[in-house]
Amino acid sequence: RLWNGAVEHRPAVVAQPTSQSEVQTVLRYARANGVAVSVRGGGHDWAGRALAPNGLVIDMSLMRQVSVDAESGVATLAGGALAADLVAAAEPHGLAPATGIIGDTGVVGLTLGGGYGPLTGLAGLALDNLLEVQIVLEDGRAVTTNAEVEPELFWALRGGGGNFGVVTGMRVRLHRLSQVTAGVIGLAWDDAAEVLRKYDALMSTAPDELTVPISVASGPGGGPVLLLWPTWSGPTETSADWMQRLIGLGTPVLTQIAPMPYSEVLQLVAPFIVWGRHHEMRTRNLRTFGSGAIDALIRAIDTRTSELSAISIHHFHGAATRVPIGQTAFGIREPHFMVEILAAWQPGEDGTPHRNWADAVYTDLGRYALDGGYPSLIGPAQAAQ
């Protein structure tokens, strides 16, 4: 089962290992028999790369164990652990990991590609908190890699994507954080141009404790609404001023902000991430929201071919920008906004117009974008020409 219902290819066989040694057995078999291999973690990759067409899938869903050393603030997790598993293990100790925004995303897949999330400003990307990896290479060898052991492999695994082997375990840094102030602020779409200009200016002054992704999705009547998803990871009593500034960016139509455990943050966006719906995605990075980029984003929403299609914008700042560019394989460390272009439609519909919309938006934004894109969202046929 995959999140993207538009993926039609199917594997020939699925293996469900319960240990690193069983992963080794599967990879050695695949190599000896010339069988294509893929790995399924959480199943969220929109392009369906978790399922090798007519190949062998290593489904990691039986390897979801997580343990936490509260004194050192380090979690050890198995290769199939989901973000919600990791958060649930850390939370009783007053700790939180750097994750994405969705609880049922696989930690390994998210981390290998980067890992934007609610704590990016405070903790950096998910990959910036990776301490050690247990991995089975293509020839079946099991390797443990960290900053001192096999350092070049460790460098590549932090941002190079899922290309180097099957990760069977990780050790990740956790952060002292008993609760956050978070939620959603809905602003009227008629104010979009002004809101994005003000948001751009405000986020350039945001402290590490505040990370604010934006999305544009359909409201109850089908029309678009600007949704801000702030997470404040500082003291609760100091959050009010920043939340009021965000509410004041436009005309509020929805305000739901409250102190909450970090686990609840991963449930906020879940109603918009529907399993089985059909999707096509593109990605761009914007340094700022200049007038040209804002106009392109507004055109994108005004020309949607489906009310289910959306734009999500991730906020990269703070701790994530202070990691030296050469330290990991992640290719951009300057402050920016990562844009997800998400075409979505119901099963049974012709996806052609919706895919064309995603391509058109990608092209339109290209004039204002930085080079490259987010590795986890770039499709198999989307290398820049």
mmCIF file of C-alpha atoms in Angstrom:
data_model
loop_
_atom_site.group_PDB
_atom_site.id
_atom_site.type_symbol
_atom_site.label_atom_id
_atom_site.label_comp_id
_atom_site.label_asym_id
_atom_site.label_seq_id
_atom_site.Cartn_x
_atom_site.Cartn_y
_atom_site.Cartn_z
ATOM 1 C CA ARG A 1 0.000 0.000 0.000
ATOM 2 C CA LEU A 2 1.280 3.451 -0.952
ATOM 3 C CA TRP A 3 0.098 6.955 -0.137
ATOM 4 C CA ASN A 4 -0.170 7.843 -3.838
ATOM 5 C CA GLY A 5 -3.009 5.858 -5.392
ATOM 6 C CA ALA A 6 -1.870 6.892 -8.888
ATOM 7 C CA VAL A 7 1.045 4.442 -8.732
ATOM 8 C CA GLU A 8 -0.033 1.453 -10.800
ATOM 9 C CA HIS A 9 3.086 -0.711 -10.995
ATOM 10 C CA ARG A 10 3.388 -3.703 -8.716
ATOM 11 C CA PRO A 11 6.283 -5.832 -7.465
ATOM 12 C CA ALA A 12 6.698 -9.552 -8.064
ATOM 13 C CA VAL A 13 7.439 -10.371 -4.427
ATOM 14 C CA VAL A 14 7.548 -8.675 -1.022
ATOM 15 C CA ALA A 15 9.958 -9.643 1.752
ATOM 16 C CA GLN A 16 9.237 -8.527 5.311
ATOM 17 C CA PRO A 17 12.462 -8.877 7.314
ATOM 18 C CA THR A 18 12.562 -8.648 11.088
ATOM 19 C CA SER A 19 16.329 -8.218 11.493
ATOM 20 C CA GLN A 20 19.441 -6.922 9.777
ATOM 21 C CA SER A 21 20.580 -10.466 9.019
ATOM 22 C CA GLU A 22 17.325 -11.161 7.162
ATOM 23 C CA VAL A 23 17.855 -8.000 5.094
ATOM 24 C CA GLN A 24 21.310 -9.328 4.227
ATOM 25 C CA THR A 25 19.794 -12.638 3.106
ATOM 26 C CA VAL A 26 17.292 -10.869 0.857
ATOM 27 C CA LEU A 27 19.887 -8.601 -0.760
ATOM 28 C CA ARG A 28 22.262 -11.492 -1.414
ATOM 29 C CA TYR A 29 19.441 -13.428 -3.050
ATOM 30 C CA ALA A 30 18.499 -10.436 -5.200
ATOM 31 C CA ARG A 31 22.086 -9.906 -6.309
ATOM 32 C CA ALA A 32 22.609 -13.560 -7.146
ATOM 33 C CA ASN A 33 19.450 -13.655 -9.238
ATOM 34 C CA GLY A 34 19.634 -10.234 -10.900
ATOM 35 C CA VAL A 35 16.413 -9.040 -9.273
ATOM 36 C CA ALA A 36 15.599 -5.326 -8.975
ATOM 37 C CA VAL A 37 15.166 -4.234 -5.354
ATOM 38 C CA SER A 38 13.288 -1.396 -3.667
ATOM 39 C CA VAL A 39 12.668 -0.540 -0.026
ATOM 40 C CA ARG A 40 9.361 0.463 1.523
ATOM 41 C CA GLY A 41 9.480 2.480 4.731
ATOM 42 C CA GLY A 42 6.375 4.603 5.306
ATOM 43 C CA GLY A 43 5.187 4.410 1.681
ATOM 44 C CA HIS A 44 4.897 8.182 1.237
ATOM 45 C CA ASP A 45 7.170 8.644 -1.789
ATOM 46 C CA TRP A 46 4.812 10.114 -4.373
ATOM 47 C CA ALA A 47 6.651 8.557 -7.329
ATOM 48 C CA GLY A 48 6.138 5.011 -6.063
ATOM 49 C CA ARG A 49 9.820 4.171 -5.812
ATOM 50 C CA ALA A 50 9.037 1.949 -2.822
ATOM 51 C CA LEU A 51 7.612 -0.648 -5.195
ATOM 52 C CA ALA A 52 10.071 -1.975 -7.783
ATOM 53 C CA PRO A 53 8.041 -2.887 -10.891
ATOM 54 C CA ASN A 54 8.056 -6.680 -11.141
ATOM 55 C CA GLY A 55 10.914 -6.656 -8.627
ATOM 56 C CA LEU A 56 11.538 -7.419 -4.966
ATOM 57 C CA VAL A 57 10.318 -5.062 -2.246
ATOM 58 C CA ILE A 58 11.977 -5.070 1.157
ATOM 59 C CA ASP A 59 9.070 -3.950 3.339
ATOM 60 C CA MET A 60 10.464 -2.636 6.629
ATOM 61 C CA SER A 61 7.115 -2.431 8.442
ATOM 62 C CA LEU A 62 7.986 -5.234 10.893
ATOM 63 C CA MET A 63 11.096 -3.345 12.082
ATOM 64 C CA ARG A 64 9.643 -0.343 13.937
ATOM 65 C CA GLN A 65 11.309 -0.629 17.347
ATOM 66 C CA VAL A 66 12.505 2.564 19.070
ATOM 67 C CA SER A 67 14.451 2.943 22.324
ATOM 68 C CA VAL A 68 15.475 6.173 24.046
ATOM 69 C CA ASP A 69 18.430 6.951 26.282
ATOM 70 C CA ALA A 70 16.969 9.885 28.169
ATOM 71 C CA GLU A 71 20.247 10.860 29.832
ATOM 72 C CA SER A 72 22.157 11.286 26.564
ATOM 73 C CA GLY A 73 19.122 12.441 24.589
ATOM 74 C CA VAL A 74 19.634 9.841 21.866
ATOM 75 C CA ALA A 75 17.108 7.512 20.229
ATOM 76 C CA THR A 76 17.936 4.222 18.537
ATOM 77 C CA LEU A 77 15.397 3.140 15.944
ATOM 78 C CA ALA A 78 14.897 0.300 13.512
ATOM 79 C CA GLY A 79 14.687 0.925 9.777
ATOM 80 C CA GLY A 80 10.900 0.796 9.512
ATOM 81 C CA ALA A 81 10.083 3.199 12.347
ATOM 82 C CA LEU A 82 7.597 5.943 11.581
ATOM 83 C CA ALA A 83 7.855 9.518 12.858
ATOM 84 C CA ALA A 84 4.971 8.845 15.246
ATOM 85 C CA ASP A 85 6.836 5.839 16.692
ATOM 86 C CA LEU A 86 9.909 7.961 17.380
ATOM 87 C CA VAL A 87 7.932 10.820 18.906
ATOM 88 C CA ALA A 88 5.914 8.443 21.116
ATOM 89 C CA ALA A 89 9.120 6.943 22.514
ATOM 90 C CA ALA A 90 10.784 10.319 23.147
ATOM 91 C CA GLU A 91 7.855 12.302 24.536
ATOM 92 C CA PRO A 92 7.579 10.673 27.989
ATOM 93 C CA HIS A 93 11.165 11.799 28.629
ATOM 94 C CA GLY A 94 10.484 15.447 27.723
ATOM 95 C CA LEU A 95 12.348 14.991 24.438
ATOM 96 C CA ALA A 96 11.454 15.534 20.798
ATOM 97 C CA PRO A 97 13.095 14.564 17.491
ATOM 98 C CA ALA A 98 13.410 16.561 14.297
ATOM 99 C CA THR A 99 10.727 15.065 12.041
ATOM 100 C CA GLY A 100 8.578 16.031 9.096
ATOM 101 C CA ILE A 101 5.014 17.252 9.496
ATOM 102 C CA ILE A 102 3.263 13.867 9.200
ATOM 103 C CA GLY A 103 3.291 11.097 11.785
ATOM 104 C CA ASP A 104 3.091 8.128 9.416
ATOM 105 C CA THR A 105 6.141 9.107 7.360
ATOM 106 C CA GLY A 106 9.092 6.709 7.612
ATOM 107 C CA VAL A 107 11.954 8.243 9.595
ATOM 108 C CA VAL A 108 14.689 6.722 7.408
ATOM 109 C CA GLY A 109 13.293 7.926 4.079
ATOM 110 C CA LEU A 110 12.636 11.403 5.443
ATOM 111 C CA THR A 111 16.120 11.657 6.945
ATOM 112 C CA LEU A 112 18.106 10.394 3.950
ATOM 113 C CA GLY A 113 16.573 13.062 1.694
ATOM 114 C CA GLY A 114 16.695 15.939 4.163
ATOM 115 C CA GLY A 115 13.717 16.263 6.477
ATOM 116 C CA TYR A 116 12.106 19.716 6.660
ATOM 117 C CA GLY A 117 9.763 19.955 9.639
ATOM 118 C CA PRO A 118 8.253 21.950 12.503
ATOM 119 C CA LEU A 119 11.574 22.134 14.359
ATOM 120 C CA THR A 120 13.835 23.093 11.439
ATOM 121 C CA GLY A 121 14.725 26.457 12.977
ATOM 122 C CA LEU A 122 15.508 24.991 16.398
ATOM 123 C CA ALA A 123 17.022 21.605 15.493
ATOM 124 C CA GLY A 124 17.887 21.729 11.795
ATOM 125 C CA LEU A 125 16.815 19.125 9.278
ATOM 126 C CA ALA A 126 16.199 15.532 10.309
ATOM 127 C CA LEU A 127 19.529 14.600 8.670
ATOM 128 C CA ASP A 128 21.362 17.151 10.821
ATOM 129 C CA ASN A 129 20.414 15.085 13.867
ATOM 130 C CA LEU A 130 21.651 11.779 12.498
ATOM 131 C CA LEU A 131 24.454 10.314 14.634
ATOM 132 C CA GLU A 132 24.946 6.820 13.245
ATOM 133 C CA VAL A 133 23.527 4.478 10.599
ATOM 134 C CA GLN A 134 23.385 0.714 10.335
ATOM 135 C CA ILE A 135 23.141 -0.152 6.642
ATOM 136 C CA VAL A 136 23.285 -3.251 4.453
ATOM 137 C CA LEU A 137 25.115 -2.535 1.208
ATOM 138 C CA GLU A 138 24.213 -3.940 -2.210
ATOM 139 C CA ASP A 139 26.614 -6.872 -1.805
ATOM 140 C CA GLY A 140 25.013 -7.905 1.491
ATOM 141 C CA ARG A 141 27.699 -6.488 3.807
ATOM 142 C CA ALA A 142 26.447 -4.891 7.032
ATOM 143 C CA VAL A 143 28.181 -1.598 7.863
ATOM 144 C CA THR A 144 27.896 0.829 10.764
ATOM 145 C CA THR A 145 28.792 4.369 9.735
ATOM 146 C CA ASN A 146 29.165 7.639 11.614
ATOM 147 C CA ALA A 147 31.418 10.704 11.605
ATOM 148 C CA GLU A 148 34.466 8.589 12.497
ATOM 149 C CA VAL A 149 33.698 5.228 10.844
ATOM 150 C CA GLU A 150 33.182 5.187 7.054
ATOM 151 C CA PRO A 151 32.799 8.996 7.131
ATOM 152 C CA GLU A 152 32.322 9.389 3.367
ATOM 153 C CA LEU A 153 29.363 7.022 3.415
ATOM 154 C CA PHE A 154 27.965 8.884 6.421
ATOM 155 C CA TRP A 155 28.363 12.161 4.496
ATOM 156 C CA ALA A 156 26.480 10.771 1.493
ATOM 157 C CA LEU A 157 23.638 9.299 3.548
ATOM 158 C CA ARG A 158 22.832 12.745 4.938
ATOM 159 C CA GLY A 159 21.055 14.235 1.934
ATOM 160 C CA GLY A 160 21.998 11.844 -0.863
ATOM 161 C CA GLY A 161 18.686 9.994 -0.781
ATOM 162 C CA GLY A 162 18.013 6.274 -0.665
ATOM 163 C CA ASN A 163 20.702 5.154 -3.082
ATOM 164 C CA PHE A 164 23.381 3.499 -0.976
ATOM 165 C CA GLY A 165 21.853 0.440 0.636
ATOM 166 C CA VAL A 166 19.112 -0.633 3.035
ATOM 167 C CA VAL A 167 19.190 1.245 6.324
ATOM 168 C CA THR A 168 18.251 -1.159 9.109
ATOM 169 C CA GLY A 169 18.821 1.191 12.036
ATOM 170 C CA MET A 170 19.750 4.707 13.109
ATOM 171 C CA ARG A 171 20.806 6.677 16.143
ATOM 172 C CA VAL A 172 19.411 10.220 16.228
ATOM 173 C CA ARG A 173 19.809 13.231 18.489
ATOM 174 C CA LEU A 174 16.761 14.342 20.479
ATOM 175 C CA HIS A 175 15.984 17.783 21.928
ATOM 176 C CA ARG A 176 14.708 18.866 25.338
ATOM 177 C CA LEU A 177 11.170 19.939 24.549
ATOM 178 C CA SER A 178 8.167 19.034 26.697
ATOM 179 C CA GLN A 179 5.623 20.981 24.644
ATOM 180 C CA VAL A 180 5.233 23.525 21.864
ATOM 181 C CA THR A 181 2.746 26.215 20.936
ATOM 182 C CA ALA A 182 1.338 25.357 17.540
ATOM 183 C CA GLY A 183 -1.747 25.068 15.371
ATOM 184 C CA VAL A 184 -3.165 26.662 12.237
ATOM 185 C CA ILE A 185 -4.035 30.197 11.172
ATOM 186 C CA GLY A 186 -6.280 30.589 8.132
ATOM 187 C CA LEU A 187 -6.110 33.837 6.171
ATOM 188 C CA ALA A 188 -8.410 34.990 3.371
ATOM 189 C CA TRP A 189 -7.097 34.210 -0.120
ATOM 190 C CA ASP A 190 -8.038 37.707 -1.338
ATOM 191 C CA ASP A 191 -5.132 38.998 0.770
ATOM 192 C CA ALA A 192 -2.635 36.467 -0.646
ATOM 193 C CA ALA A 193 -0.217 38.889 -2.318
ATOM 194 C CA GLU A 194 -0.001 41.150 0.727
ATOM 195 C CA VAL A 195 0.209 38.225 3.148
ATOM 196 C CA LEU A 196 3.092 36.593 1.280
ATOM 197 C CA ARG A 197 5.021 39.874 1.109
ATOM 198 C CA LYS A 198 4.559 40.468 4.837
ATOM 199 C CA TYR A 199 5.294 36.830 5.655
ATOM 200 C CA ASP A 200 8.546 37.022 3.702
ATOM 201 C CA ALA A 201 9.662 40.072 5.695
ATOM 202 C CA LEU A 202 8.523 38.651 9.041
ATOM 203 C CA MET A 203 10.225 35.284 8.560
ATOM 204 C CA SER A 204 13.545 36.993 7.852
ATOM 205 C CA THR A 205 13.456 38.100 11.514
ATOM 206 C CA ALA A 206 12.008 34.904 13.006
ATOM 207 C CA PRO A 207 13.991 33.354 15.869
ATOM 208 C CA ASP A 208 15.102 29.727 15.778
ATOM 209 C CA GLU A 209 12.167 28.823 18.027
ATOM 210 C CA LEU A 210 9.599 29.732 15.354
ATOM 211 C CA THR A 211 9.146 27.732 12.141
ATOM 212 C CA VAL A 212 6.129 28.563 9.978
ATOM 213 C CA PRO A 213 5.282 26.507 6.888
ATOM 214 C CA ILE A 214 2.416 27.716 4.691
ATOM 215 C CA SER A 215 -0.019 25.832 2.528
ATOM 216 C CA VAL A 216 -2.781 26.853 0.173
ATOM 217 C CA ALA A 217 -5.680 24.424 0.157
ATOM 218 C CA SER A 218 -9.423 24.492 -0.417
ATOM 219 C CA GLY A 219 -11.681 25.727 2.340
ATOM 220 C CA PRO A 220 -15.155 24.372 3.121
ATOM 221 C CA GLY A 221 -16.655 26.119 0.092
ATOM 222 C CA GLY A 222 -14.005 24.855 -2.311
ATOM 223 C CA GLY A 223 -12.188 28.162 -2.660
ATOM 224 C CA PRO A 224 -8.540 28.556 -1.626
ATOM 225 C CA VAL A 225 -7.433 29.565 1.871
ATOM 226 C CA LEU A 226 -3.918 30.483 3.046
ATOM 227 C CA LEU A 227 -3.002 28.265 5.981
ATOM 228 C CA LEU A 228 -0.087 29.076 8.277
ATOM 229 C CA TRP A 229 1.189 26.201 10.459
ATOM 230 C CA PRO A 230 3.376 27.836 13.141
ATOM 231 C CA THR A 231 5.340 25.857 15.711
ATOM 232 C CA TRP A 232 6.852 27.828 18.591
ATOM 233 C CA SER A 233 9.384 25.752 20.530
ATOM 234 C CA GLY A 234 10.368 28.409 23.058
ATOM 235 C CA PRO A 235 8.744 29.185 26.431
ATOM 236 C CA THR A 236 4.949 29.162 26.151
ATOM 237 C CA GLU A 237 4.586 32.625 27.675
ATOM 238 C CA THR A 238 6.702 34.192 24.926
ATOM 239 C CA SER A 239 4.674 32.777 22.027
ATOM 240 C CA ALA A 240 1.740 35.192 22.052
ATOM 241 C CA ASP A 241 3.501 38.137 20.427
ATOM 242 C CA TRP A 242 4.677 36.085 17.450
ATOM 243 C CA MET A 243 1.311 34.397 17.005
ATOM 244 C CA GLN A 244 -0.401 37.792 16.961
ATOM 245 C CA ARG A 245 2.016 39.013 14.312
ATOM 246 C CA LEU A 246 1.153 35.996 12.169
ATOM 247 C CA ILE A 247 -2.588 36.500 12.634
ATOM 248 C CA GLY A 248 -2.119 40.142 11.650
ATOM 249 C CA LEU A 249 -0.602 39.276 8.276
ATOM 250 C CA GLY A 250 -4.082 39.221 6.699
ATOM 251 C CA THR A 251 -7.780 38.728 7.356
ATOM 252 C CA PRO A 252 -8.102 35.736 9.680
ATOM 253 C CA VAL A 253 -10.816 33.200 8.880
ATOM 254 C CA LEU A 254 -9.523 30.508 11.262
ATOM 255 C CA THR A 255 -7.323 30.624 14.361
ATOM 256 C CA GLN A 256 -6.522 27.480 16.323
ATOM 257 C CA ILE A 257 -3.325 27.977 18.330
ATOM 258 C CA ALA A 258 -2.603 26.306 21.656
ATOM 259 C CA PRO A 259 0.131 24.692 23.749
ATOM 260 C CA MET A 260 0.366 21.004 22.879
ATOM 261 C CA PRO A 261 2.732 18.034 22.986
ATOM 262 C CA TYR A 262 4.849 17.657 19.860
ATOM 263 C CA SER A 263 2.952 14.482 18.948
ATOM 264 C CA GLU A 264 -0.169 16.579 18.300
ATOM 265 C CA VAL A 265 1.702 18.769 15.799
ATOM 266 C CA LEU A 266 2.153 15.697 13.585
ATOM 267 C CA GLN A 267 -1.619 15.226 13.501
ATOM 268 C CA LEU A 268 -2.525 18.755 12.372
ATOM 269 C CA VAL A 269 -1.877 18.328 8.643
ATOM 270 C CA ALA A 270 -2.977 14.678 8.492
ATOM 271 C CA PRO A 271 -6.550 15.413 7.256
ATOM 272 C CA PHE A 272 -5.058 16.962 4.094
ATOM 273 C CA ILE A 273 -2.714 14.020 3.355
ATOM 274 C CA VAL A 274 -5.267 11.463 2.177
ATOM 275 C CA TRP A 275 -4.077 7.930 1.404
ATOM 276 C CA GLY A 276 -5.246 6.484 -1.897
ATOM 277 C CA ARG A 277 -5.917 9.814 -3.602
ATOM 278 C CA HIS A 278 -4.004 10.314 -6.872
ATOM 279 C CA HIS A 279 -1.054 12.722 -6.870
ATOM 280 C CA GLU A 280 1.714 14.253 -8.956
ATOM 281 C CA MET A 281 4.366 16.475 -7.373
ATOM 282 C CA ARG A 282 7.011 19.028 -8.308
ATOM 283 C CA THR A 283 9.404 21.071 -6.169
ATOM 284 C CA ARG A 284 11.161 24.449 -6.303
ATOM 285 C CA ASN A 285 13.294 26.450 -3.860
ATOM 286 C CA LEU A 286 12.736 30.196 -3.498
ATOM 287 C CA ARG A 287 15.199 32.477 -1.715
ATOM 288 C CA THR A 288 12.471 35.044 -1.012
ATOM 289 C CA PHE A 289 8.949 35.891 -2.078
ATOM 290 C CA GLY A 290 9.619 38.627 -4.589
ATOM 291 C CA SER A 291 6.720 40.053 -6.581
ATOM 292 C CA GLY A 292 7.354 37.707 -9.516
ATOM 293 C CA ALA A 293 7.306 34.589 -7.354
ATOM 294 C CA ILE A 294 4.194 35.773 -5.525
ATOM 295 C CA ASP A 295 2.409 36.402 -8.806
ATOM 296 C CA ALA A 296 3.405 32.928 -10.009
ATOM 297 C CA LEU A 297 2.046 31.308 -6.838
ATOM 298 C CA ILE A 298 -1.234 33.189 -7.163
ATOM 299 C CA ARG A 299 -1.511 32.127 -10.807
ATOM 300 C CA ALA A 300 -0.872 28.565 -9.708
ATOM 301 C CA ILE A 301 -3.843 28.549 -7.377
ATOM 302 C CA ASP A 302 -6.094 30.522 -9.733
ATOM 303 C CA THR A 303 -5.478 27.960 -12.500
ATOM 304 C CA ARG A 304 -5.899 24.787 -10.412
ATOM 305 C CA THR A 305 -7.556 21.993 -12.329
ATOM 306 C CA SER A 306 -8.713 20.331 -9.099
ATOM 307 C CA GLU A 307 -9.925 21.697 -5.776
ATOM 308 C CA LEU A 308 -7.815 18.965 -4.168
ATOM 309 C CA SER A 309 -4.561 20.382 -5.552
ATOM 310 C CA ALA A 310 -2.454 22.485 -3.217
ATOM 311 C CA ILE A 311 0.806 24.332 -2.669
ATOM 312 C CA SER A 312 2.905 23.731 0.448
ATOM 313 C CA ILE A 313 5.819 25.970 1.412
ATOM 314 C CA HIS A 314 8.426 24.863 3.961
ATOM 315 C CA HIS A 315 10.427 27.370 6.019
ATOM 316 C CA PHE A 316 14.212 26.745 6.070
ATOM 317 C CA HIS A 317 16.063 28.969 8.558
ATOM 318 C CA GLY A 318 17.850 29.044 11.892
ATOM 319 C CA ALA A 319 19.864 25.997 12.940
ATOM 320 C CA ALA A 320 19.505 24.391 9.494
ATOM 321 C CA THR A 321 21.370 27.302 7.886
ATOM 322 C CA ARG A 322 24.328 27.086 10.263
ATOM 323 C CA VAL A 323 25.501 23.650 9.127
ATOM 324 C CA PRO A 324 28.513 24.116 6.808
ATOM 325 C CA ILE A 325 27.601 23.310 3.208
ATOM 326 C CA GLY A 326 30.377 20.724 2.908
ATOM 327 C CA GLN A 327 29.429 18.824 6.043
ATOM 328 C CA THR A 328 26.574 16.841 4.448
ATOM 329 C CA ALA A 329 25.333 15.968 0.959
ATOM 330 C CA PHE A 330 22.361 18.331 1.342
ATOM 331 C CA GLY A 331 22.970 20.950 -1.306
ATOM 332 C CA ILE A 332 21.529 24.197 0.071
ATOM 333 C CA ARG A 333 22.130 25.873 3.407
ATOM 334 C CA GLU A 334 21.032 29.447 2.834
ATOM 335 C CA PRO A 335 17.626 30.588 4.139
ATOM 336 C CA HIS A 336 14.918 29.654 1.655
ATOM 337 C CA PHE A 337 11.399 28.384 1.141
ATOM 338 C CA MET A 338 10.927 24.916 -0.308
ATOM 339 C CA VAL A 339 7.788 24.798 -2.430
ATOM 340 C CA GLU A 340 5.831 21.585 -2.930
ATOM 341 C CA ILE A 341 3.538 21.673 -5.946
ATOM 342 C CA LEU A 342 0.897 19.031 -5.255
ATOM 343 C CA ALA A 343 -1.558 18.046 -7.963
ATOM 344 C CA ALA A 344 -4.300 15.834 -6.546
ATOM 345 C CA TRP A 345 -7.408 14.191 -7.959
ATOM 346 C CA GLN A 346 -9.817 11.385 -7.181
ATOM 347 C CA PRO A 347 -9.361 7.812 -8.433
ATOM 348 C CA GLY A 348 -11.123 7.282 -11.736
ATOM 349 C CA GLU A 349 -10.398 10.778 -13.061
ATOM 350 C CA ASP A 350 -8.076 11.414 -15.997
ATOM 351 C CA GLY A 351 -4.895 12.703 -14.389
ATOM 352 C CA THR A 352 -3.537 14.399 -17.519
ATOM 353 C CA PRO A 353 -4.827 17.955 -16.876
ATOM 354 C CA HIS A 354 -3.679 17.822 -13.267
ATOM 355 C CA ARG A 355 -0.193 16.614 -14.182
ATOM 356 C CA ASN A 356 -0.039 19.355 -16.808
ATOM 357 C CA TRP A 357 -0.964 21.900 -14.135
ATOM 358 C CA ALA A 358 1.914 20.727 -11.920
ATOM 359 C CA ASP A 359 4.329 21.032 -14.842
ATOM 360 C CA ALA A 360 3.058 24.510 -15.715
ATOM 361 C CA VAL A 361 3.459 25.764 -12.157
ATOM 362 C CA TYR A 362 6.947 24.237 -11.946
ATOM 363 C CA THR A 363 7.940 26.048 -15.151
ATOM 364 C CA ASP A 364 6.386 29.349 -14.099
ATOM 365 C CA LEU A 365 8.194 29.348 -10.735
ATOM 366 C CA GLY A 366 11.472 28.409 -12.393
ATOM 367 C CA ARG A 367 12.244 31.996 -13.338
ATOM 368 C CA TYR A 368 12.439 32.959 -9.660
ATOM 369 C CA ALA A 369 13.850 29.753 -8.163
ATOM 370 C CA LEU A 370 17.246 28.674 -6.926
ATOM 371 C CA ASP A 371 19.000 25.870 -8.762
ATOM 372 C CA GLY A 372 18.017 22.332 -7.833
ATOM 373 C CA GLY A 373 15.171 21.031 -5.723
ATOM 374 C CA TYR A 374 14.351 18.834 -2.762
ATOM 375 C CA PRO A 375 15.726 15.340 -3.505
ATOM 376 C CA SER A 376 12.840 13.540 -1.813
ATOM 377 C CA LEU A 377 10.306 15.174 -4.147
ATOM 378 C CA ILE A 378 12.153 15.066 -7.471
ATOM 379 C CA GLY A 379 10.607 12.401 -9.695
ATOM 380 C CA PRO A 380 12.558 9.783 -11.661
ATOM 381 C CA ALA A 381 12.216 11.712 -14.933
ATOM 382 C CA GLN A 382 12.621 15.236 -13.555
ATOM 383 C CA ALA A 383 16.358 15.884 -13.756
ATOM 384 C CA ALA A 384 16.998 19.430 -14.947
ATOM 385 C CA GLN A 385 17.990 19.699 -18.595
#
